[in-house]
Coordinates of C-alpha atoms in Angstrom, one line a residue:
R1244 CA 0.0 0.0 0.0
K1245 CA 2.8 2.4 1.0
V1246 CA 4.5 2.0 -2.4
M1247 CA 1.2 2.4 -4.3
E1248 CA 0.2 5.5 -2.3
E1249 CA 3.6 7.1 -3.0
R1250 CA 3.2 6.3 -6.7
L1251 CA -0.3 7.8 -6.8
A1252 CA 0.9 11.0 -5.2
E1253 CA 3.9 11.1 -7.6
N1254 CA 1.6 10.7 -10.6
E1255 CA -1.0 13.2 -9.2
Q1256 CA -3.6 10.5 -9.3
K1257 CA -4.8 10.4 -5.7
S1258 CA -8.1 12.0 -6.6
L1259 CA -8.6 9.7 -9.6
F1260 CA -8.1 6.7 -7.3
Y1261 CA -10.0 7.8 -4.2
D1262 CA -12.7 9.9 -5.7
M1263 CA -13.4 8.1 -8.9
E1264 CA -12.2 4.5 -9.2
M1265 CA -12.9 3.3 -5.6
P1266 CA -16.4 4.7 -5.2
L1267 CA -17.2 3.3 -8.7
I1268 CA -16.6 -0.3 -7.3
Y1269 CA -19.8 0.0 -5.3
V1270 CA -21.8 1.3 -8.3
L1271 CA -20.6 -1.6 -10.5
A1272 CA -21.3 -4.1 -7.7
D1273 CA -24.9 -2.9 -7.5
M1274 CA -25.3 -3.2 -11.2
E1275 CA -23.8 -6.7 -11.3
K1276 CA -25.9 -7.9 -8.4
Y1277 CA -29.1 -6.6 -9.7
G1278 CA -28.8 -7.7 -13.3
I1279 CA -31.2 -6.9 -16.2
K1280 CA -34.4 -8.7 -17.0
V1281 CA -34.9 -10.6 -20.3
D1282 CA -38.2 -11.2 -22.0
K1283 CA -37.6 -14.9 -22.6
A1284 CA -40.6 -15.4 -25.0
A1285 CA -39.3 -12.4 -27.1
L1286 CA -35.8 -13.8 -27.1
L1287 CA -37.0 -17.3 -28.3
A1288 CA -39.1 -15.7 -31.0
Y1289 CA -36.0 -13.6 -32.0
Q1290 CA -33.8 -16.7 -32.2
K1291 CA -36.4 -18.4 -34.4
R1292 CA -36.7 -15.4 -36.7
L1293 CA -33.0 -15.3 -37.1
G1294 CA -32.8 -19.0 -37.9
E1295 CA -35.5 -18.5 -40.6
S1296 CA -33.7 -15.5 -42.1
L1297 CA -30.5 -17.5 -42.2
D1298 CA -32.2 -20.4 -44.0
G1299 CA -33.7 -18.0 -46.5
M1300 CA -30.3 -16.2 -47.1
E1301 CA -28.6 -19.6 -47.5
E1302 CA -31.0 -20.6 -50.3
E1303 CA -30.4 -17.2 -52.1
I1304 CA -26.6 -17.7 -51.8
Y1305 CA -26.8 -21.3 -53.2
A1306 CA -29.0 -20.1 -56.1
L1307 CA -26.5 -17.4 -57.0
A1308 CA -23.5 -19.7 -56.7
G1309 CA -25.3 -22.5 -58.7
E1310 CA -24.5 -25.1 -56.1
K1311 CA -24.6 -25.9 -52.4
F1312 CA -21.4 -25.3 -50.3
N1313 CA -20.4 -24.5 -46.7
I1314 CA -20.8 -20.7 -46.5
N1315 CA -18.9 -20.7 -43.2
S1316 CA -15.8 -22.3 -44.8
P1317 CA -13.5 -19.6 -46.1
K1318 CA -11.8 -22.3 -48.3
Q1319 CA -15.1 -23.3 -50.1
L1320 CA -16.3 -19.7 -50.3
G1321 CA -13.0 -18.6 -51.8
V1322 CA -13.3 -21.2 -54.6
I1323 CA -16.9 -20.2 -55.4
L1324 CA -16.1 -16.5 -55.5
F1325 CA -12.7 -16.4 -57.2
E1326 CA -12.7 -19.5 -59.3
K1327 CA -16.3 -20.4 -60.2
L1328 CA -17.7 -16.8 -60.4
G1329 CA -14.3 -15.4 -61.5
L1330 CA -14.3 -12.3 -59.2
K1331 CA -11.2 -10.2 -59.4
G1332 CA -9.0 -9.2 -56.3
G1333 CA -8.7 -12.7 -54.7
K1334 CA -5.5 -13.0 -52.6
K1335 CA -4.4 -16.6 -52.4
T1336 CA -2.8 -17.7 -49.2
K1337 CA -1.4 -21.1 -48.1
T1338 CA -4.9 -22.2 -47.1
G1339 CA -6.8 -20.8 -50.0
Y1340 CA -8.3 -17.4 -50.8
S1341 CA -8.9 -14.7 -48.1
T1342 CA -12.6 -14.0 -47.6
A1343 CA -12.0 -11.5 -44.7
A1344 CA -14.6 -8.7 -44.3
D1345 CA -12.3 -6.1 -45.9
V1346 CA -11.8 -8.3 -49.0
L1347 CA -15.6 -8.8 -49.4
E1348 CA -16.4 -5.1 -48.7
K1349 CA -14.3 -4.2 -51.8
L1350 CA -16.2 -6.7 -53.9
R1351 CA -19.7 -5.6 -52.6
T1352 CA -20.7 -4.2 -56.0
A1353 CA -19.0 -6.9 -58.1
H1354 CA -21.6 -9.6 -57.7
P1355 CA -24.9 -9.8 -55.8
I1356 CA -23.7 -12.8 -53.9
V1357 CA -21.2 -10.8 -52.0
E1358 CA -23.8 -8.5 -50.4
R1359 CA -25.7 -11.7 -49.4
I1360 CA -22.7 -13.3 -47.8
L1361 CA -21.9 -10.2 -45.8
H1362 CA -25.5 -10.1 -44.6
Y1363 CA -25.4 -13.8 -43.8
R1364 CA -22.4 -13.3 -41.6
Q1365 CA -24.0 -10.5 -39.7
L1366 CA -27.1 -12.7 -39.1
A1367 CA -25.0 -15.6 -38.1
K1368 CA -23.1 -13.5 -35.6
L1369 CA -26.4 -12.2 -34.1
K1370 CA -27.7 -15.7 -33.7
S1371 CA -24.7 -17.3 -32.2
T1372 CA -23.4 -14.5 -30.0
Y1373 CA -26.7 -12.9 -28.9
A1374 CA -29.7 -15.1 -29.5
D1375 CA -28.0 -18.4 -28.5
G1376 CA -25.5 -16.7 -26.3
L1377 CA -27.9 -14.7 -24.2
L1378 CA -30.2 -17.7 -23.7
A1379 CA -27.1 -19.7 -22.4
V1380 CA -26.2 -17.1 -19.8
M1381 CA -29.7 -16.1 -18.6
D1382 CA -30.5 -17.2 -15.1
A1383 CA -33.3 -19.8 -15.2
E1384 CA -35.0 -18.7 -12.0
T1385 CA -34.9 -14.9 -12.3
E1386 CA -34.8 -14.7 -16.1
K1387 CA -32.1 -12.0 -15.7
I1388 CA -28.7 -11.6 -17.2
Y1389 CA -25.9 -10.7 -14.8
S1390 CA -23.1 -9.1 -16.8
T1391 CA -19.6 -8.4 -15.4
F1392 CA -18.3 -4.8 -15.6
N1393 CA -14.5 -4.5 -15.7
Q1394 CA -12.7 -1.5 -14.3
T1395 CA -9.1 -2.5 -15.2
I1396 CA -9.2 -3.9 -18.7
T1397 CA -9.2 -1.1 -21.2
A1398 CA -6.3 1.2 -21.7
T1399 CA -8.5 4.3 -22.0
G1400 CA -10.5 3.8 -18.8
R1401 CA -13.8 2.7 -20.4
I1402 CA -15.8 0.1 -18.6
P1403 CA -16.4 -3.0 -20.8
S1404 CA -19.0 -5.6 -19.9
T1405 CA -18.3 -9.3 -20.4
E1406 CA -20.2 -12.6 -20.2
P1407 CA -22.2 -11.4 -21.9
N1408 CA -20.9 -8.2 -23.4
L1409 CA -24.0 -6.0 -23.6
Q1410 CA -22.1 -3.0 -25.0
N1411 CA -21.4 -4.2 -28.5
I1412 CA -24.9 -5.1 -29.6
P1413 CA -24.7 -4.2 -33.4
V1414 CA -26.7 -1.1 -34.0
R1415 CA -26.1 -0.6 -37.7
L1416 CA -28.3 -3.5 -38.6
E1417 CA -32.0 -2.9 -37.8
L1418 CA -32.2 -6.6 -36.7
G1419 CA -29.3 -6.0 -34.3
R1420 CA -31.0 -3.0 -32.8
E1421 CA -34.2 -5.0 -32.4
L1422 CA -32.3 -7.2 -30.0
R1423 CA -32.8 -4.4 -27.4
K1424 CA -36.5 -5.3 -27.3
I1425 CA -35.8 -8.4 -25.3
F1426 CA -34.4 -6.3 -22.4
I1427 CA -37.2 -5.2 -20.1
P1428 CA -37.8 -3.7 -16.6
E1429 CA -38.4 -6.2 -13.9
S1430 CA -42.2 -5.5 -13.5
A1431 CA -45.0 -3.4 -14.9
E1432 CA -44.5 -0.7 -12.3
F1433 CA -41.2 0.2 -13.9
C1434 CA -40.1 1.6 -17.2
F1435 CA -36.7 2.1 -18.8
L1436 CA -35.1 5.6 -18.9
D1437 CA -32.1 5.9 -21.2
A1438 CA -29.9 9.0 -21.1
D1439 CA -26.9 9.4 -23.3
Y1440 CA -24.4 12.1 -23.8
S1441 CA -24.6 14.1 -27.0
Q1442 CA -21.2 14.1 -28.8
I1443 CA -19.3 13.9 -25.6
E1444 CA -15.9 13.2 -27.2
L1445 CA -16.2 16.2 -29.6
R1446 CA -17.2 18.4 -26.6
V1447 CA -14.1 17.1 -24.7
L1448 CA -12.0 17.9 -27.8
A1449 CA -13.4 21.5 -27.9
H1450 CA -12.5 21.9 -24.2
C1451 CA -9.0 20.4 -24.3
S1452 CA -8.0 22.1 -27.5
G1453 CA -9.5 25.4 -26.5
D1454 CA -10.4 26.0 -30.2
E1455 CA -12.5 29.2 -30.3
H1456 CA -14.5 28.2 -33.4
L1457 CA -15.5 24.8 -32.0
I1458 CA -16.3 26.3 -28.6
Q1459 CA -18.4 29.0 -30.1
A1460 CA -20.3 26.5 -32.3
Y1461 CA -21.3 24.5 -29.2
K1462 CA -22.2 27.7 -27.2
E1463 CA -24.6 28.7 -30.0
Q1464 CA -26.2 25.3 -29.6
S1465 CA -26.2 24.9 -33.4
D1466 CA -25.9 21.7 -35.4
I1467 CA -22.2 21.0 -35.0
H1468 CA -21.8 18.8 -38.1
R1469 CA -23.6 21.3 -40.2
I1470 CA -21.6 24.2 -38.9
T1471 CA -18.4 22.2 -39.6
A1472 CA -19.6 21.5 -43.2
S1473 CA -20.4 25.2 -43.7
Q1474 CA -17.0 26.3 -42.4
V1475 CA -14.8 23.6 -44.0
F1476 CA -16.5 23.6 -47.4
H1477 CA -17.1 27.4 -47.4
I1478 CA -20.8 27.3 -48.0
P1479 CA -23.6 29.2 -46.2
F1480 CA -25.0 27.3 -43.2
D1481 CA -28.5 27.1 -44.8
E1482 CA -27.2 25.6 -48.0
V1483 CA -25.4 22.6 -46.6
T1484 CA -26.7 19.4 -48.2
P1485 CA -27.3 16.2 -46.1
Q1486 CA -24.4 14.5 -47.9
Q1487 CA -22.0 17.4 -47.0
R1488 CA -23.2 17.2 -43.4
R1489 CA -22.5 13.4 -43.4
N1490 CA -19.0 14.0 -44.7
A1491 CA -18.4 16.7 -42.1
K1492 CA -19.6 14.3 -39.4
A1493 CA -17.2 11.6 -40.6
V1494 CA -14.4 14.2 -40.5
N1495 CA -15.4 15.5 -37.0
F1496 CA -15.5 12.0 -35.5
G1497 CA -12.5 10.8 -37.6
I1498 CA -10.3 13.6 -36.2
V1499 CA -11.1 12.5 -32.7
Y1500 CA -9.7 9.1 -33.6
G1501 CA -6.6 10.4 -35.5
I1502 CA -7.9 9.3 -38.9
S1503 CA -5.6 9.4 -41.9
S1504 CA -6.4 10.6 -45.3
F1505 CA -6.4 6.9 -46.4
G1506 CA -8.9 6.0 -43.6
L1507 CA -11.2 9.0 -44.5
S1508 CA -11.0 8.2 -48.2
Q1509 CA -12.2 4.7 -47.5
D1510 CA -15.0 5.9 -45.1
L1511 CA -16.4 8.4 -47.6
S1512 CA -15.5 6.6 -50.8
I1513 CA -13.5 9.5 -52.2
T1514 CA -9.9 9.8 -53.4
R1515 CA -7.0 10.1 -51.0
K1516 CA -6.2 13.5 -52.4
E1517 CA -9.8 14.8 -51.7
A1518 CA -9.6 13.3 -48.2
A1519 CA -6.3 15.0 -47.5
K1520 CA -7.8 18.3 -48.6
Y1521 CA -10.8 17.8 -46.3
I1522 CA -8.5 17.2 -43.3
D1523 CA -6.3 20.2 -44.2
D1524 CA -9.3 22.4 -44.6
Y1525 CA -10.7 21.1 -41.3
F1526 CA -7.4 22.0 -39.5
A1527 CA -7.4 25.4 -41.1
T1528 CA -10.9 26.0 -39.8
Y1529 CA -10.1 24.7 -36.3
P1530 CA -6.4 25.6 -35.8
G1531 CA -6.7 25.0 -32.0
I1532 CA -7.4 21.3 -32.7
K1533 CA -4.3 20.8 -34.9
T1534 CA -2.1 22.4 -32.2
F1535 CA -3.7 20.3 -29.4
L1536 CA -3.3 17.0 -31.4
D1537 CA 0.3 17.8 -32.4
H1538 CA 1.1 18.7 -28.8
A1539 CA -0.4 15.4 -27.5
V1540 CA 1.9 13.4 -29.8
T1541 CA 5.0 15.5 -28.9
H1542 CA 4.2 15.1 -25.2
A1543 CA 3.7 11.4 -25.5
K1544 CA 7.0 11.0 -27.3
E1545 CA 8.8 13.0 -24.6
E1546 CA 7.1 11.5 -21.6
G1547 CA 6.2 8.0 -22.9
Y1548 CA 2.5 8.4 -21.9
V1549 CA -0.6 10.5 -22.4
V1550 CA -2.8 11.9 -19.6
T1551 CA -6.5 12.8 -19.4
L1552 CA -8.0 15.9 -17.7
F1553 CA -8.5 13.8 -14.6
G1554 CA -4.9 12.4 -14.5
R1555 CA -5.5 9.0 -16.0
R1556 CA -2.4 7.9 -17.8
R1557 CA -1.8 5.6 -20.7
P1558 CA 1.7 4.6 -21.7
V1559 CA 2.4 4.8 -25.5
P1560 CA 5.6 2.7 -26.0
E1561 CA 4.6 2.3 -29.7
L1562 CA 5.9 5.9 -30.4
S1563 CA 9.5 4.8 -30.0
S1564 CA 9.1 1.7 -32.2
S1565 CA 11.3 1.4 -35.4
N1566 CA 8.2 0.0 -37.2
F1567 CA 6.3 2.7 -39.1
M1568 CA 2.9 1.0 -38.6
Q1569 CA 3.5 0.8 -34.8
R1570 CA 4.5 4.4 -34.7
S1571 CA 1.4 5.5 -36.6
F1572 CA -0.7 3.5 -34.2
G1573 CA 1.1 5.2 -31.3
E1574 CA 0.3 8.6 -32.8
R1575 CA -3.4 7.8 -33.1
V1576 CA -3.4 6.6 -29.5
A1577 CA -1.7 9.8 -28.3
M1578 CA -4.4 11.9 -30.0
N1579 CA -7.4 9.8 -29.1
S1580 CA -6.7 8.5 -25.6
P1581 CA -6.8 11.8 -23.7
I1582 CA -10.2 12.5 -25.3
Q1583 CA -11.8 9.0 -25.0
G1584 CA -10.3 8.7 -21.5
A1585 CA -11.7 12.0 -20.3
A1586 CA -15.1 11.1 -21.7
A1587 CA -14.9 7.7 -19.8
D1588 CA -14.0 9.6 -16.6
I1589 CA -16.9 12.0 -16.9
I1590 CA -19.3 9.1 -17.3
K1591 CA -17.9 7.4 -14.2
I1592 CA -18.4 10.6 -12.2
A1593 CA -22.0 10.8 -13.4
M1594 CA -22.6 7.1 -12.5
I1595 CA -21.3 7.5 -9.0
R1596 CA -23.4 10.6 -8.4
V1597 CA -26.6 9.3 -10.0
N1598 CA -26.3 6.0 -8.0
Q1599 CA -25.6 7.9 -4.8
R1600 CA -28.7 10.1 -5.2
L1601 CA -31.0 7.3 -6.0
K1602 CA -29.8 5.6 -2.8
D1603 CA -29.8 8.7 -0.6
Q1604 CA -33.4 9.4 -1.6
K1605 CA -34.3 5.8 -0.9
M1606 CA -35.7 5.4 -4.4
K1607 CA -36.9 2.2 -6.0
S1608 CA -35.3 3.2 -9.4
R1609 CA -31.8 1.9 -10.1
L1610 CA -29.0 2.1 -12.6
V1611 CA -28.9 -1.2 -14.5
L1612 CA -26.5 -0.7 -17.4
Q1613 CA -23.8 1.6 -18.7
V1614 CA -22.8 1.5 -22.4
H1615 CA -19.9 3.9 -23.0
D1616 CA -21.7 7.2 -23.1
E1617 CA -25.2 6.1 -22.1
L1618 CA -26.8 5.1 -18.8
L1619 CA -29.9 2.9 -18.6
I1620 CA -32.1 3.3 -15.5
E1621 CA -34.9 1.0 -14.4
A1622 CA -37.2 3.8 -13.2
Y1623 CA -40.1 3.3 -10.9
E1624 CA -43.1 5.0 -12.6
P1625 CA -44.1 7.3 -9.7
E1626 CA -40.4 8.5 -9.4
L1627 CA -39.9 9.1 -13.2
D1628 CA -39.9 12.9 -13.1
E1629 CA -37.5 13.0 -10.2
V1630 CA -35.2 10.5 -11.8
Q1631 CA -35.1 12.5 -15.0
N1632 CA -34.1 15.6 -13.0
I1633 CA -31.3 13.7 -11.2
L1634 CA -29.9 12.3 -14.5
K1635 CA -30.0 15.7 -16.1
E1636 CA -28.3 17.5 -13.2
E1637 CA -25.7 14.9 -12.5
M1638 CA -24.8 14.0 -16.1
E1639 CA -24.7 17.6 -17.3
H1640 CA -22.6 18.8 -14.4
A1641 CA -20.3 15.8 -14.0
A1642 CA -17.5 18.1 -15.3
E1643 CA -17.4 21.8 -15.9
L1644 CA -16.1 22.2 -19.4
K1645 CA -15.7 25.3 -21.6
V1646 CA -18.7 23.9 -23.6
P1647 CA -22.0 22.6 -22.1
L1648 CA -22.5 18.9 -21.6
E1649 CA -25.8 17.8 -23.0
I1650 CA -27.8 14.6 -22.8
D1651 CA -30.7 13.0 -24.7
M1652 CA -33.3 11.2 -22.6
H1653 CA -36.0 8.7 -23.7
T1654 CA -38.3 6.3 -21.9
G1655 CA -39.9 3.1 -23.0
D1656 CA -41.2 -0.4 -21.9
N1657 CA -38.0 -2.0 -23.2
W1658 CA -34.5 -0.9 -24.1
Y1659 CA -35.2 -0.5 -27.8
E1660 CA -38.1 1.9 -27.1
A1661 CA -36.0 3.9 -24.6
K1662 CA -33.1 4.4 -27.0

């Protein structure tokens, strides 16, 4: 203990340890002990529906291939795609052709079968990991799922959940989103209240970088992606098209993750040259961000680690690697970790305070789940208004930044409706 306490003091991490990580243990313990209820009938129906969709998709794939084969065998699939159907771009390895997701993505438009295979894989993942997987871990008596929340696994300070992981339910696929319908409050007197931070990482970036334009945009409460599009593409705010807004959104979030011109060109299906111009124009519009990101990398190179607003550290040994790919990864880590880490810290503070207030006021409502920047509360109907006030107060004031923290709140009879 003595050694650890000295180290904490040396690293200026006493507050991080005593005021954030230790109190959080009790919050996570409450969530793990309480669990989250599953609508078993809905889960079984979902499992059946997925099975039927998979069967249908299988038939379509066989018809397009002109024969039956094992879709889950990369070797057989490679032969069908690159030999029988003669698609270009097959990379032959010792074991056969690669049919990895990135290879298939590039071939998406080359033949209708590719789209079906990608869809088939998503359905198969939903069925095995979630439909079958959740039934396997559901408690037979309580019909609840008791997930484990880990405090010390991620390098950025986020809290992942395991066995089962309730945080990576695929949201891009409507069928994946529908899985949330099976999570329900424990009885009819309760409903779900879901609150998530609006663009927390971008707001943290605005605060950390001190960029006046970005801070101003947030203070004016305007549509941040639209304002970015208008400033970066030099067009009036009212004339920004939905596509330009989407592109600006990709740049906004991409910058937070240290995206390269190559990464952005892939995301937006544009040339690398265009992507590089987007990024240059973005930094010209928000010079404070460029300075902040450059400084983060320089600091990490000198000190060997990055640090968040709350003193959380992450070592970045990759920056001194002789391998270019490793160094590039290290640079992205140095740019992103302080932002993602600070966002994780803010949510932890909010969780501690929300949980404490629910307990202090002897409420029946309770916090059941945390998914990165959203909190899910099982709210007792008569307490709903009060719980909404608590969430708003504690989440929006978990940290005092140069820009306001904002949350979106929704209620529903299951997690899908409340999202």
